[in-house]
Amino acid sequence: MIPTSQDVATRAGVSRSTVSQILNGRAEYFAEETQARVAQAVAELGYEPSSAGRTLARGSSDIVIALIPDTTFGRNLQDIYGSLTEELARRGLTLVLRLSTSTEASLDRLVVGMKPRAVLTLTALPAGQRDLLVRRGVEVLEPDESSNADVNARIGTLQARHLIERGYRSLAYAHLRDARSDPFGGARERAFIEECRLCGLDQPRILHLDVAPEDARSALEELELPGFAVACYNDDVATALLYAATEKGWKVPDDIALIGMDNTPLSRLTVPPLTTIGYDPNQATQGSLQQLLNRLDKDNNREEVVEVQMDLVQRATT
Amino acid sequence: MIPTSQDVATRAGVSRSTVSQILNGRAEYFAEETQARVAQAVAELGYEPSSAGRTLARGSSDIVIALIPDTTFGRNLQDIYGSLTEELARRGLTLVLRLSTSTEASLDRLVVGMKPRAVLTLTALPAGQRDLLVRRGVEVLEPDESSNADVNARIGTLQARHLIERGYRSLAYAHLRDARSDPFGGARERAFIEECRLCGLDQPRILHLDVAPEDARSALEELELPGFAVACYNDDVATALLYAATEKGWKVPDDIALIGMDNTPLSRLTVPPLTTIGYDPNQATQGSLQQLLNRLDKDNNREEVVEVQMDLVQRATT
DNA sequence: AGCACTCGTTGACACGTGACAACCAGCGAG
DNA sequence: CTCGCTGGTTGTCACGTGTCAACGAGTGCT
């Protein structure tokens, strides 16, 4: 039913070994006519090598597993993993997604079983999981810590600088309460605080809330008085605070200023619309992608990593 | 480095064949002591069978591929696919996710290469992709069309009935403009219209918009006058309309009433908060899961499908 | 004692591929 | 004529598993 390399070989009138080599980079050692005949047979039969066989023979598969963090990204997964999938496919690799919420044991089963070429994540991995993977001899592709921290630091800095430029002097940073969902919050907060310090402002307040009215209310209680400018972990957090402020009768941005992050479609639809930070998710993954490919290809031709571009989207909450 | 079944066999003092059979359901044919020794060896070595070898030998892998539709679900993927992953793992199957946005050719490669036990989707599959899969002899698990249509019909009906109960007489239905992102819209709209007819109301207006201010404004233009009650494809659409209505100075819910769908966290944070429909995503996937498992196990003990429970969440836009 | 029969176990093959040594034909040099 | 060389091709082994026929040791029956 499904053609094997033997079928291709027979049809092309050569040995299976010839087919295999032509299809695996040794093509130049063969006569052009042979190459052509094999190519034609492959096309006619719609042959695709069995990844199981390949895996067995080579010791590792062509599969790259992306561990999806248990977190809320500002965008849909499509935006984030779509280009990764395509780019890897172009290099003969298959990207497959896996929720990293599942147990360590099941991750173990997965890697031992599938022998992935690499495991990739866009956020730092829990130590336990990373150990597991290296122990199993799997290549782990985490974002370059420095560059990742750098991106998040830039976000925090950008938020702080914008608020300060707009004249606000009492600043605060609002995290998601659930630390699991807030993997980048630490780095952003640190940069935010640092920027405040550099500008000679007081230590900013730190808030924690879930995306819910109750939490937003108590967060505002903590601020006690109007007059704060709050940088938020994402647009959802900003929306929650905006809601509570409106309810409380605080004027935005006079009594409280808010800046979000992600530039989600909904950030244009609050009243008033949110100031936020936007970025091109395609471009954002490009960096991690480059790192990944460099390490996989063992090509040390390090293409310089393009800095992901962030745009401050000024709307009406600052 | 990675133990094989041979290693287990040697350690347990039996043949590899014995190990294989004990681990694959033929355990009862073997002496208890042998079973115990094998079990112990497995544990001590941390043995996991290589899925490549398995796949080769059996002709199909233990992998189930979930095709993620190119659509915006109201919830995070974690909520939707998390329980699926776990439940399948309990049955020795491994769920991996795959964006269905990628090309047909790459889907083909994936399927031929990985020989998945089944391919699963939560929405109906494009005809081209389905053909491809059955041609490759893969089991395709689509949601039972009738039950799926039924769920969506209930949503449309529920929205209509609520609006009518609240006394509204001029109704409209608002789709996402991008039909790709709106796979269920058709079924919901039909049920919505039907319910209007049953109650003797005029044919409802149909709107199409993206989640953006411009689109929401022109959608309202189409309605011309205040006095409509609009059922929306999801909470985001409702939020967009709410924004435009507020901007226009229309009072909600007097000049325009809105009901969303999904009960997202943000639906509590609009001003005024959205009336919407909530459901338990865990329970919602349970149905598809049961179907899938039944078909995989070939157990014809059809557990009756539990009806997905929907709760109308009345807030301030109706 | 010989036979059939069961229980527990093993040996051998197949699955589809990649890698590499070995092979063959042809050809020029000695 | 023989040797060595080269471009082109093939044979063979290894990868780790599942399956199934076959095997040996008991055991009860005739």
XYZ file of C-alpha atoms (C1' of nucleotides) in Angstrom:
696
model
C 0.000 0.000 0.000
C 2.611 2.487 1.053
C 5.663 2.342 -1.190
C 9.039 1.513 0.310
C 12.472 2.333 -0.959
C 12.547 -1.184 -2.375
C 9.576 -0.377 -4.580
C 11.347 2.704 -5.805
C 14.489 0.719 -6.494
C 12.687 -1.947 -8.483
C 10.844 0.593 -10.537
C 14.011 2.512 -11.283
C 15.890 -0.681 -12.032
C 18.564 -0.163 -9.415
C 19.306 -1.537 -5.982
C 17.659 -0.305 -2.838
C 21.031 0.811 -1.596
C 21.399 3.134 -4.575
C 18.062 4.719 -3.850
C 18.904 5.253 -0.239
C 22.187 6.948 -0.992
C 20.838 9.167 -3.714
C 18.170 10.321 -1.331
C 20.635 10.991 1.442
C 23.213 13.345 0.115
C 25.457 10.970 -1.789
C 23.773 11.783 -5.068
C 26.890 13.237 -6.705
C 28.601 9.879 -6.660
C 26.021 8.476 -9.049
C 25.479 8.871 -12.759
C 23.097 11.610 -13.690
C 20.843 9.255 -15.540
C 20.518 7.043 -12.487
C 19.652 10.011 -10.349
C 16.983 11.014 -12.824
C 15.427 7.560 -12.965
C 15.294 7.374 -9.188
C 13.814 10.819 -8.932
C 11.134 9.873 -11.410
C 10.284 6.649 -9.596
C 10.027 8.536 -6.333
C 7.672 11.027 -7.885
C 5.518 8.432 -9.584
C 5.070 6.366 -6.464
C 4.719 9.265 -4.087
C 7.395 7.720 -1.964
C 8.139 9.108 1.467
C 10.727 7.411 3.625
C 9.332 5.853 6.762
C 10.459 7.864 9.685
C 10.345 4.784 11.849
C 12.890 3.041 9.673
C 15.031 6.128 9.462
C 14.924 6.601 13.173
C 15.927 3.052 13.842
C 18.783 3.177 11.411
C 20.150 6.545 12.367
C 19.431 6.582 16.053
C 17.464 9.778 16.012
C 14.370 10.918 14.219
C 13.639 13.990 12.136
C 11.215 15.189 14.701
C 11.642 18.264 16.770
C 9.387 18.539 19.767
C 8.285 21.933 20.927
C 7.282 22.038 24.558
C 4.426 24.463 24.940
C 4.754 26.237 28.235
C 1.849 26.368 30.590
C 1.393 30.013 30.035
C -0.724 32.522 28.280
C 0.897 34.011 25.296
C -0.476 37.226 24.000
C -1.001 35.717 20.597
C -2.406 32.553 19.294
C -0.154 29.611 19.025
C -0.581 29.681 15.292
C 1.298 32.913 15.047
C 4.078 31.698 17.218
C 4.621 28.162 16.066
C 3.417 28.450 12.499
C 6.569 29.913 11.070
C 8.692 27.578 13.137
C 6.863 24.630 11.648
C 7.366 25.848 8.120
C 10.961 26.769 8.498
C 11.824 23.421 9.996
C 9.873 21.575 7.339
C 11.994 23.324 4.749
C 14.974 21.661 6.364
C 13.407 18.242 6.450
C 12.483 18.442 10.096
C 9.031 17.965 11.470
C 7.857 20.100 14.308
C 5.425 18.614 16.684
C 3.847 20.333 19.650
C 3.495 18.961 23.112
C 1.925 20.482 26.163
C 4.548 20.611 28.834
C 1.919 20.454 31.519
C 1.967 16.689 31.397
C 4.000 14.703 33.870
C 7.724 14.192 33.726
C 7.246 10.482 33.264
C 5.226 10.995 30.148
C 7.804 13.373 28.789
C 10.361 10.674 29.407
C 8.330 8.154 27.496
C 7.978 10.569 24.682
C 11.654 11.323 24.202
C 12.861 7.782 24.684
C 10.243 6.582 22.306
C 10.452 9.183 19.599
C 14.142 9.939 19.824
C 13.553 13.494 18.699
C 16.375 15.318 17.009
C 15.879 18.070 19.479
C 13.494 19.415 22.043
C 12.749 23.068 21.768
C 11.193 25.523 24.128
C 10.587 29.224 23.986
C 10.842 29.674 27.711
C 13.316 28.393 30.229
C 12.733 24.805 31.215
C 12.134 23.559 34.759
C 15.429 22.131 35.977
C 13.954 18.674 36.453
C 12.818 18.435 32.875
C 16.070 19.716 31.470
C 18.055 17.190 33.473
C 15.835 14.445 32.250
C 16.392 15.420 28.664
C 20.149 15.741 28.777
C 20.343 12.482 30.666
C 18.504 10.902 27.783
C 20.951 12.456 25.411
C 18.489 14.750 23.711
C 19.587 18.070 22.379
C 17.772 20.749 24.294
C 17.193 24.039 22.578
C 16.306 26.696 25.020
C 16.310 30.315 24.114
C 19.653 31.843 24.695
C 19.161 32.972 28.230
C 20.927 36.233 27.767
C 19.015 37.182 24.625
C 15.729 36.137 26.122
C 16.375 38.005 29.303
C 17.404 40.845 27.088
C 14.115 40.927 25.224
C 12.170 40.957 28.437
C 14.452 43.527 29.926
C 13.794 45.745 26.933
C 10.085 45.357 27.462
C 10.320 46.402 31.081
C 12.597 49.284 30.195
C 10.389 50.410 27.350
C 7.353 50.486 29.589
C 9.152 52.393 32.302
C 10.675 54.885 29.931
C 7.357 55.623 28.276
C 5.619 56.227 31.581
C 8.422 58.451 32.781
C 8.472 60.404 29.534
C 4.782 61.016 29.848
C 5.503 62.618 33.176
C 4.427 59.981 35.641
C 6.487 59.736 38.788
C 4.783 57.095 40.944
C 5.157 53.835 39.139
C 4.021 50.264 39.757
C 4.391 46.921 38.036
C 1.493 44.451 37.798
C 2.160 40.729 37.516
C -0.167 37.874 36.895
C -0.771 36.272 40.255
C -0.257 32.786 38.987
C 3.517 32.687 38.621
C 3.221 29.755 36.245
C 1.525 31.968 33.716
C 4.018 34.710 34.147
C 7.373 33.283 33.108
C 8.838 36.538 31.885
C 7.523 38.722 34.642
C 10.679 38.539 36.718
C 12.999 39.838 34.048
C 10.598 42.572 33.027
C 10.061 43.687 36.578
C 13.779 43.886 37.275
C 14.404 46.022 34.211
C 11.436 48.155 35.111
C 12.752 48.748 38.623
C 16.225 49.423 37.335
C 14.969 52.044 34.928
C 13.089 53.756 37.742
C 16.219 53.786 39.812
C 18.250 55.260 36.968
C 15.744 58.048 36.660
C 15.845 58.742 40.339
C 12.317 57.598 41.093
C 11.078 55.759 44.156
C 11.065 51.997 44.174
C 7.921 51.035 42.228
C 5.096 49.112 43.862
C 4.620 45.517 42.793
C 1.117 44.154 42.275
C -0.135 40.634 41.700
C -3.528 39.808 40.281
C -5.509 37.419 38.180
C -7.575 38.618 35.273
C -10.712 39.131 37.338
C -12.598 42.072 38.857
C -12.032 41.044 42.494
C -8.299 40.850 42.050
C -8.141 44.090 40.170
C -10.081 45.835 42.930
C -7.808 44.663 45.682
C -4.789 45.556 43.596
C -6.054 49.110 43.399
C -6.725 49.068 47.139
C -3.053 48.423 47.629
C -2.201 51.561 45.742
C -4.504 53.454 48.098
C -4.418 56.751 46.268
C -4.780 57.713 42.646
C -1.763 59.062 40.846
C 0.022 55.895 39.854
C 1.180 54.728 36.475
C 1.129 50.948 36.178
C 3.052 48.811 33.721
C 1.325 45.483 33.202
C 2.536 42.043 32.340
C 0.104 41.890 29.455
C -2.947 43.548 27.981
C -5.310 41.340 29.938
C -3.870 42.497 33.238
C -4.103 46.080 32.067
C -7.710 45.553 31.079
C -8.528 44.220 34.515
C -6.981 47.228 36.222
C -8.683 49.550 33.797
C -11.997 47.982 34.655
C -11.496 48.365 38.394
C -10.306 51.942 38.016
C -13.346 52.851 35.957
C -15.589 51.210 38.506
C -13.900 53.173 41.248
C -14.457 56.383 39.332
C -10.757 57.044 38.771
C -10.029 58.955 35.600
C -7.712 57.288 33.140
C -5.005 58.348 32.473
C -5.150 61.177 34.994
C -5.766 59.284 38.209
C -4.159 56.128 36.977
C -2.157 55.442 33.834
C -1.831 51.983 32.347
C 0.422 50.386 29.801
C -0.051 46.823 28.630
C 1.960 44.459 26.531
C 1.239 42.400 23.383
C -1.054 44.725 21.454
C -3.858 42.205 21.325
C -6.898 42.970 19.169
C -8.867 43.559 22.332
C -6.453 46.208 23.546
C -7.969 48.547 20.948
C -11.425 47.920 22.318
C -11.209 48.979 25.918
C -12.561 52.338 26.998
C -10.299 54.172 26.693
C -8.095 52.066 24.391
C -4.924 50.745 25.928
C -1.443 52.000 25.405
C 0.631 48.902 24.880
C 3.682 47.408 23.230
C 3.429 45.553 19.968
C 5.803 43.248 18.169
C 5.824 41.004 15.167
C 5.575 37.459 16.426
C 7.026 36.129 13.207
C 10.086 38.206 13.635
C 10.173 37.380 17.311
C 10.470 33.659 16.705
C 13.033 34.247 14.002
C 15.726 34.671 16.606
C 15.080 31.425 18.425
C 14.737 29.767 15.073
C 18.152 30.942 13.935
C 19.758 29.689 17.105
C 18.057 26.375 16.721
C 19.087 25.930 13.131
C 22.634 26.991 13.782
C 22.997 24.459 16.503
C 21.367 21.732 14.452
C 23.359 22.356 11.323
C 26.549 22.617 13.320
C 27.257 25.381 10.873
C 29.137 27.795 12.946
C 28.404 30.571 10.528
C 26.624 32.490 13.191
C 24.246 34.789 11.472
C 23.939 37.679 13.801
C 20.713 37.516 15.704
C 18.294 40.184 14.640
C 16.988 42.175 17.516
C 13.240 41.756 17.775
C 11.506 44.986 17.072
C 9.121 46.424 19.606
C 6.776 49.250 18.899
C 5.230 51.369 21.526
C 1.573 51.774 20.636
C 0.431 54.929 22.250
C -3.290 55.069 22.800
C -5.365 56.628 25.511
C -4.369 55.139 28.849
C -1.100 57.052 29.245
C 23.146 4.284 27.008
C 19.452 3.711 26.497
C 18.402 0.246 27.566
C 16.782 -2.066 25.041
C 14.509 -4.984 25.610
C 17.589 -7.192 25.233
C 19.152 -5.528 28.236
C 16.022 -6.160 30.228
C 15.977 -9.777 29.113
C 19.580 -10.395 30.074
C 19.112 -8.827 33.464
C 15.992 -10.838 34.138
C 17.626 -14.008 32.863
C 15.052 -14.672 30.161
C 14.880 -14.257 26.420
C 14.095 -11.027 24.703
C 10.995 -12.597 23.284
C 9.689 -13.266 26.768
C 10.162 -9.655 27.738
C 8.384 -8.453 24.667
C 5.388 -10.655 25.212
C 5.067 -9.895 28.902
C 5.087 -6.232 28.065
C 2.488 -6.605 25.359
C -0.514 -8.219 26.896
C 0.547 -11.847 26.842
C 1.635 -11.677 30.463
C -0.872 -14.210 31.717
C 0.789 -16.964 29.731
C 3.927 -16.631 31.792
C 4.831 -17.724 35.304
C 4.240 -15.120 37.952
C 7.825 -15.240 39.047
C 9.012 -14.517 35.530
C 6.639 -11.595 35.265
C 7.980 -10.232 38.519
C 11.612 -10.558 37.479
C 10.925 -8.802 34.191
C 8.975 -6.071 35.907
C 11.854 -5.510 38.276
C 14.437 -5.385 35.521
C 12.308 -2.899 33.636
C 12.058 -0.711 36.690
C 15.735 -0.912 37.549
C 16.852 -0.010 34.053
C 14.183 2.564 33.404
C 13.358 0.785 30.204
C 11.008 2.346 27.692
C 10.366 0.588 24.410
C 11.580 2.468 21.366
C 8.619 3.707 19.495
C 10.590 3.524 16.265
C 11.127 -0.180 16.690
C 7.551 -0.694 17.721
C 6.260 1.238 14.803
C 8.366 -0.708 12.380
C 7.289 -4.013 13.777
C 3.627 -3.277 14.129
C 3.063 -1.020 11.180
C 1.598 1.806 13.167
C 2.835 3.895 16.026
C 1.321 4.779 19.373
C 1.030 8.336 18.328
C -2.186 10.180 17.847
C -1.928 13.445 15.992
C -4.316 16.220 16.829
C -4.772 18.700 14.037
C -5.206 22.125 15.545
C -7.645 24.093 13.477
C -6.741 27.511 12.268
C -9.256 29.115 14.503
C -9.567 31.023 17.677
C -10.878 28.987 20.500
C -12.300 30.821 23.435
C -9.954 29.061 25.786
C -6.331 28.243 25.832
C -5.173 25.148 24.125
C -4.092 23.785 27.451
C -7.647 23.585 28.615
C -8.776 21.891 25.489
C -6.019 19.439 24.751
C -4.674 18.888 28.237
C -7.201 16.324 29.302
C -7.042 14.637 25.932
C -3.305 14.232 26.336
C -3.655 12.718 29.759
C -6.474 10.403 28.922
C -4.654 9.047 25.914
C -1.440 8.653 27.863
C -3.340 6.489 30.306
C -4.071 4.192 27.393
C -0.493 4.100 26.198
C -1.078 6.566 23.415
C 0.864 9.735 22.917
C -0.890 12.815 21.729
C 1.034 15.340 19.733
C -0.290 18.541 18.320
C 0.125 19.791 14.819
C -0.985 23.033 13.312
C -3.252 22.227 10.432
C -2.314 25.469 8.738
C 0.690 23.817 7.166
C 0.546 22.523 3.619
C -1.067 19.309 2.557
C 2.254 17.964 1.374
C 3.766 18.367 4.789
C 0.799 16.680 6.378
C 1.361 13.830 3.986
C 4.996 13.543 4.968
C 4.040 13.562 8.587
C 1.457 10.841 8.228
C 3.491 8.539 6.046
C 6.493 9.036 8.211
C 4.995 8.714 11.654
C 2.306 6.192 10.855
C 0.067 7.596 13.559
C -2.514 5.341 15.090
C -5.075 7.973 14.361
C -5.489 11.573 13.399
C -7.908 13.525 15.482
C -9.590 16.841 15.009
C -12.155 18.759 16.968
C -13.615 20.447 13.933
C -14.610 19.118 10.575
C -11.675 18.549 8.250
C -11.253 20.131 4.818
C -12.249 17.496 2.281
C -8.803 17.478 0.682
C -7.071 16.642 3.925
C -9.537 13.956 4.857
C -9.145 12.259 1.491
C -5.422 12.331 1.865
C -5.604 10.661 5.225
C -7.959 7.866 4.320
C -5.964 7.236 1.182
C -2.952 6.755 3.389
C -4.940 4.340 5.480
C -4.983 6.458 8.608
C -7.881 6.350 10.973
C -9.502 9.746 11.014
C -11.343 10.775 14.119
C -13.596 13.676 13.476
C -16.243 14.786 15.887
C -19.497 13.071 15.293
C -21.043 15.539 12.931
C -24.495 15.289 14.357
C -23.424 15.766 17.964
C -21.142 18.609 17.051
C -23.790 20.330 15.000
C -26.071 19.712 17.911
C -23.825 21.497 20.385
C -23.560 24.487 18.127
C -27.256 24.460 17.444
C -27.864 24.550 21.172
C -25.597 27.554 21.483
C -27.471 29.442 18.807
C -30.786 28.469 20.289
C -29.715 29.409 23.794
C -28.613 32.835 22.671
C -31.816 33.458 20.762
C -34.047 32.243 23.552
C -32.321 34.403 26.122
C -32.636 37.525 24.007
C -36.279 36.818 23.309
C -37.024 36.115 26.947
C -35.478 39.420 27.869
C -37.987 41.036 25.589
C -35.937 41.894 22.543
C -37.693 41.598 19.220
C -35.192 42.811 16.616
C -32.380 40.302 16.580
C -29.100 39.950 14.707
C -26.249 37.481 14.561
C -22.612 38.596 14.364
C -19.997 36.369 12.751
C -16.272 36.710 12.568
C -15.510 38.037 9.111
C -12.752 35.574 8.488
C -14.717 32.417 7.825
C -11.654 30.332 8.607
C -11.765 31.453 12.205
C -15.457 30.841 12.456
C -15.977 27.137 11.849
C -19.062 26.797 14.007
C -20.725 29.995 12.966
C -22.900 28.412 10.323
C -24.560 25.907 12.615
C -25.103 28.483 15.318
C -26.562 30.981 12.919
C -29.006 28.469 11.495
C -30.270 27.503 14.929
C -30.493 31.144 15.867
C -32.581 31.951 12.814
C -34.754 28.923 13.357
C -35.502 29.939 16.916
C -36.483 33.409 15.749
C -38.819 31.891 13.212
C -40.394 29.641 15.809
C -41.086 32.648 17.974
C -42.609 34.539 15.107
C -39.896 37.165 14.823
C -38.509 38.732 11.698
C -35.558 37.173 9.949
C -32.529 38.353 11.970
C -29.837 40.496 10.395
C -26.475 38.869 9.807
C -23.279 40.801 10.486
C -19.654 40.026 9.699
C -16.728 41.705 11.387
C -13.201 41.287 12.592
C -12.246 42.105 16.137
C -11.389 45.716 15.388
C -12.993 49.117 15.894
C -13.412 49.901 12.164
C -15.269 46.685 11.525
C -17.442 47.091 14.569
C -18.403 50.599 13.500
C -19.465 49.562 10.043
C -21.358 46.630 11.467
C -23.369 49.051 13.568
C -23.900 51.246 10.520
C -25.606 48.319 8.889
C -28.063 48.132 11.726
C -28.825 51.802 11.154
C -31.028 52.301 14.183
C -30.656 51.351 17.820
C -32.956 48.724 19.244
C -31.254 45.537 18.181
C -30.145 42.588 20.243
C -27.087 40.891 18.798
C -25.895 37.364 19.437
C -22.168 37.090 18.809
C -19.927 34.289 17.679
C -17.713 34.827 20.691
C -16.911 37.258 23.464
C -14.339 39.070 21.378
C -16.882 39.907 18.717
C -19.269 41.072 21.390
C -16.560 43.239 22.908
C -15.919 44.869 19.561
C -19.582 45.709 19.087
C -19.835 46.929 22.635
C -16.940 49.257 22.006
C -18.450 50.707 18.862
C -21.835 51.125 20.509
C -20.311 52.960 23.452
C -18.392 55.180 21.089
C -21.588 55.947 19.216
C -23.286 56.869 22.460
C -25.761 54.002 22.322
C -26.871 52.794 25.713
C -26.272 49.146 26.486
C -28.473 47.177 26.857
C -31.264 49.629 26.028
C -30.220 50.797 22.573
C -28.356 47.617 21.784
C -28.172 44.331 23.659
C -25.257 41.923 23.280
C -24.645 38.325 24.162
C -21.279 36.660 23.656
C -20.032 33.126 23.890
C -17.215 31.408 25.851
C -17.279 33.313 29.107
C -13.675 34.397 28.777
C -12.043 36.134 31.736
C -12.157 39.366 29.783
C -15.908 39.136 29.340
C -16.248 40.141 32.995
C -14.133 43.210 32.403
C -15.977 45.114 29.750
C -18.111 48.080 30.681
C -20.762 46.942 31.213
C -19.771 43.279 31.688
C -20.912 40.926 28.969
C -23.756 38.492 29.114
C -22.364 35.313 27.646
C -22.506 31.531 27.628
C -20.080 29.459 29.650
C -19.157 25.832 29.549
C -16.627 23.516 31.071
C -14.035 22.790 28.424
C -12.984 19.630 30.201
C -16.459 18.294 30.016
C -16.783 19.529 26.475
C -13.845 17.496 25.215
C -15.044 14.501 27.149
C -17.538 13.687 24.439
C -15.070 13.694 21.574
C -12.709 11.775 23.766
C -15.226 9.035 24.419
C -15.939 8.662 20.739
C -12.271 8.457 19.985
C -11.555 5.869 22.622
C -14.519 3.766 21.666
C -13.411 3.637 18.096
C -9.826 2.908 19.022
C -10.611 0.177 21.502
C -13.127 -1.324 19.130
C -15.090 -1.825 22.279
C -18.581 -1.383 21.118
C -19.767 -0.728 24.607
C -20.987 2.668 23.647
C -21.063 4.753 26.760
C -23.760 7.232 26.169
C -22.361 10.613 25.270
C -22.856 13.137 28.009
C -24.450 16.298 26.814
C -22.208 19.298 27.168
C -23.520 21.585 29.824
C -23.916 25.223 28.927
C -24.632 27.933 31.411
C -26.082 31.231 30.511
C -24.091 33.858 32.354
C -26.338 36.850 32.702
C -24.453 40.059 33.188
C -25.181 43.572 32.110
C -25.422 43.674 28.330
C -28.884 42.111 28.047
C 5.938 -47.437 28.525
C 3.883 -44.606 25.222
C 0.850 -40.989 23.970
C -1.532 -36.616 23.919
C -1.809 -32.414 26.082
C -0.694 -28.245 28.698
C 2.315 -24.699 30.472
C 6.079 -21.816 30.007
C 9.531 -20.282 27.092
C 12.410 -19.471 23.042
C 14.157 -18.863 18.142
C 13.589 -16.845 13.905
C 11.660 -13.720 10.897
C 9.851 -9.271 9.324
C 9.404 -4.328 9.450
C 12.197 -0.009 6.355
C 16.007 2.375 6.582
C 21.285 4.321 6.634
C 26.142 3.383 6.428
C 29.987 1.359 4.718
C 32.887 -2.061 2.817
C 33.181 -4.550 -1.151
C 32.620 -5.226 -5.833
C 32.687 -4.634 -11.032
C 33.804 -2.762 -15.528
C 36.632 -0.013 -17.990
C 40.853 2.151 -18.877
C 45.493 3.904 -18.988
C 50.280 2.988 -17.597
C 54.053 -0.039 -17.202
C 49.261 -9.062 -20.266
C 48.963 -7.402 -15.716
C 48.532 -4.049 -12.307
C 46.327 -0.290 -10.144
C 42.954 3.124 -10.236
C 38.475 5.286 -10.592
C 33.603 6.147 -11.214
C 29.468 3.753 -10.408
C 26.867 0.387 -7.997
C 25.544 -3.328 -4.829
C 25.513 -6.532 -0.754
C 25.268 -6.787 3.985
C 24.853 -5.505 8.582
C 22.648 -3.004 12.345
C 18.936 -0.527 14.510
C 14.741 -2.414 18.391
C 10.684 -4.273 18.287
C 6.224 -7.644 17.767
C 4.519 -12.047 16.372
C 4.052 -16.721 15.870
C 5.394 -21.318 15.106
C 8.012 -24.432 17.493
C 10.207 -26.496 21.406
C 11.108 -28.912 26.009
C 9.522 -30.393 30.371
C 6.150 -32.024 32.953
C 1.636 -34.452 33.811
C -2.203 -37.385 33.506
C -4.321 -41.052 30.902
C -4.505 -45.525 28.570
